[in-house]
Short mmCIF file of C-alpha atoms in Angstrom, two decimals:
data_model
loop_
_atom_site.label_atom_id
_atom_site.label_comp_id
_atom_site.label_asym_id
_atom_site.label_seq_id
_atom_site.Cartn_x
_atom_site.Cartn_y
_atom_site.Cartn_z
CA MET Z 25 -71.46 4.88 19.94
CA SER Z 26 -68.11 3.65 18.77
CA LYS Z 27 -65.85 5.95 16.73
CA SER Z 28 -64.25 4.66 13.66
CA ARG Z 29 -60.53 4.74 12.77
CA PRO Z 30 -59.04 7.15 10.15
CA ALA Z 31 -58.91 5.19 6.95
CA PHE Z 32 -55.64 7.00 5.96
CA ILE Z 33 -53.33 5.04 8.65
CA PRO Z 34 -53.62 1.68 6.83
CA LEU Z 35 -53.41 3.54 3.49
CA LEU Z 36 -50.02 4.79 4.41
CA PHE Z 37 -48.84 1.59 5.64
CA LEU Z 38 -49.64 0.12 2.17
CA LEU Z 39 -48.01 2.67 0.23
CA SER Z 40 -44.87 2.59 2.36
CA SER Z 41 -44.87 -1.12 1.94
CA ALA Z 42 -45.28 -0.97 -1.77
CA ALA Z 43 -42.58 1.52 -2.19
CA ALA Z 44 -40.07 -0.58 -0.28
CA LEU Z 45 -41.04 -3.69 -2.29
CA PHE Z 46 -40.37 -1.41 -5.52
CA LEU Z 47 -37.08 -0.19 -4.55
CA SER Z 48 -36.02 -3.52 -3.67
CA SER Z 49 -37.14 -5.16 -6.94
CA CYS Z 50 -35.41 -2.47 -8.87
CA GLY Z 51 -31.79 -2.98 -7.80
CA VAL Z 52 -29.06 -2.38 -10.65
CA GLN Z 53 -30.21 -1.91 -14.07
CA VAL Z 54 -27.48 -3.45 -16.44
CA LYS Z 55 -27.31 -1.95 -20.07
CA ASN Z 56 -25.20 -2.81 -22.92
CA PHE Z 57 -23.95 -6.07 -21.60
CA ARG Z 58 -22.64 -8.88 -23.71
CA LYS Z 59 -25.35 -11.61 -23.56
CA ASP Z 60 -24.34 -15.11 -22.44
CA ARG Z 61 -20.78 -13.66 -21.35
CA PRO Z 62 -19.93 -13.45 -17.70
CA PHE Z 63 -19.40 -9.59 -16.76
CA VAL Z 64 -18.05 -7.78 -13.45
CA TYR Z 65 -21.14 -7.09 -11.59
CA GLN Z 66 -19.47 -6.54 -8.03
CA THR Z 67 -15.95 -6.68 -6.66
CA ASN Z 68 -15.47 -7.10 -2.89
CA ILE Z 69 -12.22 -7.01 -0.90
CA ASN Z 70 -12.06 -8.90 2.39
CA VAL Z 71 -8.95 -8.21 4.54
CA LYS Z 72 -8.02 -10.78 7.28
CA GLY Z 73 -6.06 -9.58 10.43
CA ASN Z 74 -5.81 -7.82 13.60
CA PHE Z 75 -6.44 -4.04 12.48
CA SER Z 76 -8.42 -1.23 14.01
CA ARG Z 77 -11.51 0.08 12.07
CA ASP Z 78 -9.76 2.95 10.59
CA SER Z 79 -6.56 1.04 9.48
CA LEU Z 80 -8.79 -1.57 7.89
CA ASP Z 81 -10.99 0.72 6.06
CA LEU Z 82 -7.61 2.66 4.61
CA LEU Z 83 -6.08 -0.53 3.62
CA ARG Z 84 -9.23 -1.78 1.90
CA SER Z 85 -9.39 1.60 0.12
CA ARG Z 86 -5.78 1.42 -1.06
CA LEU Z 87 -6.30 -2.19 -2.04
CA LYS Z 88 -9.43 -1.42 -4.00
CA SER Z 89 -7.18 1.18 -5.97
CA GLN Z 90 -4.93 -1.56 -7.08
CA LEU Z 91 -7.73 -3.27 -9.09
CA ASP Z 92 -7.16 -3.71 -12.78
CA ASP Z 93 -9.46 -1.44 -14.84
CA SER Z 94 -11.32 -4.73 -16.11
CA MET Z 95 -12.37 -5.68 -12.60
CA ARG Z 96 -14.01 -2.45 -11.52
CA SER Z 97 -17.65 -2.50 -11.47
CA ARG Z 98 -19.16 0.98 -12.32
CA SER Z 99 -22.70 2.01 -11.71
CA VAL Z 100 -24.26 5.23 -11.63
CA SER Z 101 -27.14 6.01 -9.03
CA LYS Z 102 -30.18 7.10 -9.90
CA VAL Z 103 -33.36 8.15 -7.62
CA PHE Z 104 -34.78 4.79 -7.31
CA PHE Z 105 -32.04 2.24 -8.83
CA SER Z 106 -28.59 2.47 -10.07
CA VAL Z 107 -27.41 2.00 -13.73
CA MET Z 108 -24.61 -0.05 -14.98
CA LYS Z 109 -23.42 0.70 -18.57
CA SER Z 110 -21.25 -1.57 -20.67
CA PRO Z 111 -19.91 -3.61 -17.84
CA PRO Z 112 -16.40 -5.18 -18.69
CA VAL Z 113 -16.15 -8.84 -19.37
CA TYR Z 114 -14.90 -10.91 -16.66
CA ASP Z 115 -11.36 -12.53 -17.29
CA THR Z 116 -9.32 -14.42 -14.82
CA SER Z 117 -6.21 -12.53 -16.31
CA SER Z 118 -7.26 -9.32 -15.03
CA ALA Z 119 -8.15 -10.90 -11.53
CA GLU Z 120 -4.48 -12.18 -11.58
CA LYS Z 121 -3.28 -8.87 -12.59
CA SER Z 122 -5.11 -7.33 -9.62
CA VAL Z 123 -3.24 -9.93 -7.25
CA LEU Z 124 -0.03 -8.60 -8.45
CA TYR Z 125 -0.90 -5.00 -7.97
CA MET Z 126 -2.18 -5.57 -4.38
CA ARG Z 127 0.85 -7.58 -3.64
CA ALA Z 128 3.08 -4.97 -4.69
CA LEU Z 129 0.97 -2.38 -2.51
CA LEU Z 130 1.39 -4.69 0.42
CA ASN Z 131 5.12 -5.19 -0.26
CA SER Z 132 5.52 -1.32 -0.23
CA LEU Z 133 3.86 -1.16 3.25
CA GLY Z 134 6.05 -3.68 4.82
CA TYR Z 135 4.04 -7.01 4.12
CA PHE Z 136 6.04 -9.52 2.82
CA HIS Z 137 4.36 -12.71 3.73
CA ASP Z 138 0.95 -12.04 2.26
CA THR Z 139 -1.50 -14.34 1.19
CA ILE Z 140 -3.97 -13.24 -1.70
CA THR Z 141 -6.92 -15.58 -3.10
CA TYR Z 142 -10.10 -14.81 -5.26
CA LYS Z 143 -13.43 -16.65 -6.02
CA ALA Z 144 -15.82 -15.81 -8.56
CA ARG Z 145 -19.52 -16.38 -8.39
CA ILE Z 146 -21.55 -16.16 -11.56
CA ASP Z 147 -25.49 -15.49 -11.24
CA THR Z 148 -27.55 -16.01 -14.45
CA LEU Z 149 -30.67 -14.07 -15.26
CA ASN Z 150 -33.52 -14.90 -17.67
CA ASN Z 151 -32.31 -12.01 -20.05
CA GLY Z 152 -28.97 -13.31 -20.63
CA GLN Z 153 -27.05 -11.45 -18.01
CA MET Z 154 -24.20 -13.41 -16.29
CA ARG Z 155 -23.45 -11.24 -13.38
CA THR Z 156 -20.11 -12.24 -11.85
CA THR Z 157 -19.23 -11.34 -8.35
CA VAL Z 158 -15.66 -11.53 -7.40
CA ASP Z 159 -14.31 -11.79 -3.90
CA PHE Z 160 -10.80 -11.16 -3.08
CA THR Z 161 -9.53 -12.51 0.40
CA VAL Z 162 -6.36 -10.49 1.50
CA ALA Z 163 -4.47 -11.68 4.51
CA PRO Z 164 -1.49 -9.37 4.82
CA GLY Z 165 0.31 -11.28 7.43
CA LYS Z 166 3.03 -10.01 9.95
CA VAL Z 167 4.41 -6.66 8.87
CA VAL Z 168 8.02 -6.34 8.72
CA ARG Z 169 9.73 -3.96 11.09
CA ILE Z 170 12.95 -2.35 11.08
CA ASP Z 171 15.19 -3.92 13.70
CA SER Z 172 18.17 -1.67 13.10
CA PHE Z 173 18.93 1.61 11.01
CA ALA Z 174 22.20 3.04 10.11
CA TYR Z 175 24.14 4.90 7.48
CA ASN Z 176 27.10 3.27 5.99
CA LEU Z 177 28.81 6.05 3.99
CA ARG Z 178 32.38 5.83 2.51
CA ASP Z 179 32.87 9.66 2.87
CA SER Z 180 33.81 10.62 6.26
CA ASN Z 181 32.14 14.12 6.05
CA LEU Z 182 28.97 12.63 4.30
CA GLN Z 183 28.88 10.12 7.42
CA ARG Z 184 29.53 12.64 9.89
CA LEU Z 185 26.65 14.93 8.56
CA ALA Z 186 24.24 12.03 8.37
CA SER Z 187 24.87 10.83 11.91
CA THR Z 188 24.41 14.48 13.19
CA SER Z 189 20.98 14.65 11.40
CA GLN Z 190 19.80 11.22 12.37
CA ALA Z 191 17.35 12.35 15.00
CA GLU Z 192 15.60 14.23 12.21
CA ALA Z 193 15.31 10.87 10.19
CA VAL Z 194 11.86 9.75 8.76
CA ILE Z 195 12.80 6.00 9.50
CA LYS Z 196 13.00 5.06 13.23
CA GLU Z 197 13.64 1.48 14.44
CA GLY Z 198 10.65 -0.38 15.07
CA ASP Z 199 8.85 1.22 12.19
CA PRO Z 200 7.25 -0.72 9.42
CA PHE Z 201 9.59 -1.52 6.75
CA ALA Z 202 7.64 0.81 4.23
CA LYS Z 203 9.27 1.63 0.93
CA SER Z 204 7.74 4.99 0.91
CA ASN Z 205 9.52 5.94 3.94
CA ILE Z 206 12.82 4.93 2.82
CA SER Z 207 12.17 7.02 -0.32
CA LEU Z 208 11.37 9.89 2.04
CA GLU Z 209 14.40 9.62 4.08
CA LEU Z 210 16.72 9.49 0.93
CA ASP Z 211 15.01 12.82 -0.07
CA ARG Z 212 15.74 14.20 3.09
CA LEU Z 213 19.18 13.33 3.29
CA VAL Z 214 19.96 14.66 -0.04
CA GLN Z 215 18.30 18.17 0.76
CA TYR Z 216 20.27 18.09 3.88
CA TYR Z 217 23.49 17.55 1.90
CA ARG Z 218 22.75 20.43 -0.65
CA GLU Z 219 21.90 22.86 2.13
CA ARG Z 220 25.32 22.31 3.28
CA GLY Z 221 27.14 22.91 0.09
CA TYR Z 222 27.08 19.68 -1.86
CA MET Z 223 25.27 21.30 -4.68
CA LYS Z 224 25.91 18.39 -7.25
CA PHE Z 225 24.75 15.58 -5.00
CA GLY Z 226 21.90 13.73 -6.16
CA ARG Z 227 19.11 11.18 -5.15
CA ASP Z 228 20.75 8.43 -7.42
CA ASP Z 229 23.91 8.68 -5.31
CA LEU Z 230 22.31 6.99 -2.50
CA TYR Z 231 20.43 3.53 -1.91
CA GLY Z 232 19.14 1.68 0.66
CA LEU Z 233 20.45 -2.11 1.64
CA TRP Z 234 18.22 -4.22 3.75
CA ASP Z 235 18.76 -7.79 5.09
CA THR Z 236 16.29 -9.85 6.94
CA LEU Z 237 18.60 -12.66 7.73
CA ASP Z 238 20.08 -12.81 11.34
CA ILE Z 239 23.67 -14.30 10.85
CA SER Z 240 23.74 -15.70 14.53
CA LEU Z 241 20.92 -18.04 13.53
CA LEU Z 242 23.41 -19.73 10.74
CA ASN Z 243 26.27 -20.35 13.36
CA PRO Z 244 26.31 -24.26 13.97
CA THR Z 245 26.38 -25.40 17.49
CA ALA Z 246 26.48 -28.85 19.17
CA ASP Z 247 25.39 -27.71 22.53
CA PRO Z 248 21.62 -28.91 22.80
CA PHE Z 249 20.87 -26.03 25.08
CA GLU Z 250 22.15 -23.73 22.50
CA GLN Z 251 20.25 -25.57 19.81
CA LEU Z 252 16.91 -25.02 21.74
CA LEU Z 253 17.83 -21.26 22.08
CA LEU Z 254 18.33 -20.90 18.45
CA LEU Z 255 14.95 -22.65 17.60
CA GLN Z 256 13.21 -20.33 19.85
CA LYS Z 257 14.93 -17.30 18.38
CA ILE Z 258 13.97 -18.46 14.94
CA LYS Z 259 10.27 -19.05 16.02
CA GLU Z 260 10.16 -15.46 17.38
CA ARG Z 261 11.71 -13.96 14.33
CA ARG Z 262 9.08 -15.72 12.09
CA GLU Z 263 6.27 -14.37 14.40
CA ASN Z 264 7.88 -10.90 14.34
CA PRO Z 265 9.67 -10.38 11.38
CA LYS Z 266 12.42 -7.80 11.14
CA ALA Z 267 14.87 -6.12 8.64
CA ASN Z 268 18.30 -4.33 8.95
CA LEU Z 269 18.39 -1.26 6.95
CA GLU Z 270 21.32 0.68 5.81
CA ILE Z 271 21.86 3.82 3.90
CA ARG Z 272 24.82 3.57 1.56
CA LEU Z 273 26.67 5.61 -1.09
CA ARG Z 274 26.97 4.33 -4.57
CA PRO Z 275 30.34 4.19 -6.45
CA ILE Z 276 31.14 8.05 -7.26
CA THR Z 277 32.69 8.59 -10.89
CA ASP Z 278 32.30 12.28 -10.62
CA SER Z 279 34.42 13.64 -7.93
CA ASN Z 280 32.67 17.25 -8.21
CA LYS Z 281 29.71 15.42 -6.62
CA LEU Z 282 31.61 15.11 -3.27
CA LYS Z 283 33.07 18.66 -3.40
CA GLN Z 284 31.41 20.93 -0.87
CA PHE Z 285 30.78 24.60 -2.30
CA TYR Z 286 31.32 27.78 -0.31
CA VAL Z 287 30.10 31.27 -0.77
CA GLY Z 288 32.57 33.24 -2.74
CA ASN Z 289 32.47 36.78 -3.98
CA VAL Z 290 29.06 38.68 -3.42
CA THR Z 291 28.22 41.27 -5.94
CA ILE Z 292 25.16 43.48 -5.50
CA TYR Z 293 23.58 45.30 -8.28
CA PRO Z 294 21.35 48.21 -7.10
CA ASP Z 295 18.11 49.02 -8.93
CA TYR Z 296 18.99 52.61 -9.41
CA ILE Z 297 22.49 54.28 -10.20
#
């Protein structure tokens, strides 16, 4: 006598399949949208380049933070679906602003040969929704690295102190030409001067001067072998762009800024007589 299989096994299978079909059909519910007007439904950022996984995720996150407010899709997750309320109307000017903001970020990180493009795809639904998906493609290019770094100050004492502390500098040769690191180095140098008596010296008294041009590449030569060497050098510099950086002193109008203060009389006031 054969035994019959339990009936609850196919029932569970049917319930799980139905639940999966239900969840996939729910997706994102959009509310308070403008009918027959494209709105930002999804924004994607694709980064091209040879990056590690962690570096790629960090760069993509920082690029996403540069998106214009009108390019940000906002949805709130519920139990079985997500709800998007009052999505922003898609406008190409907002996409162009986002490109400018992302390019400014890349420049601050040392990428000056970037390429940023975007494409918009509109999916029209029966209820008047015009869901727009915007795909940004970002190719940062080669990062510009610091070839040489030096202090070029007109004051001999400031120059000596800066050279003495260069081992503690935030910037090192070979590092990416990142504006944030240059800013940190200026702050470090000002603090170093103040700790040594230059109490009126400020951040505005210093600036960074950088140059990506190699003067030797401009020297004309009639020797064909030297011309080949120059062409090879130009090719290598394009593949590995570099910059020379100098920290300089601005013209000083107040002589007290270059005055070094010393400890004078010390007076002690006791708490009790």
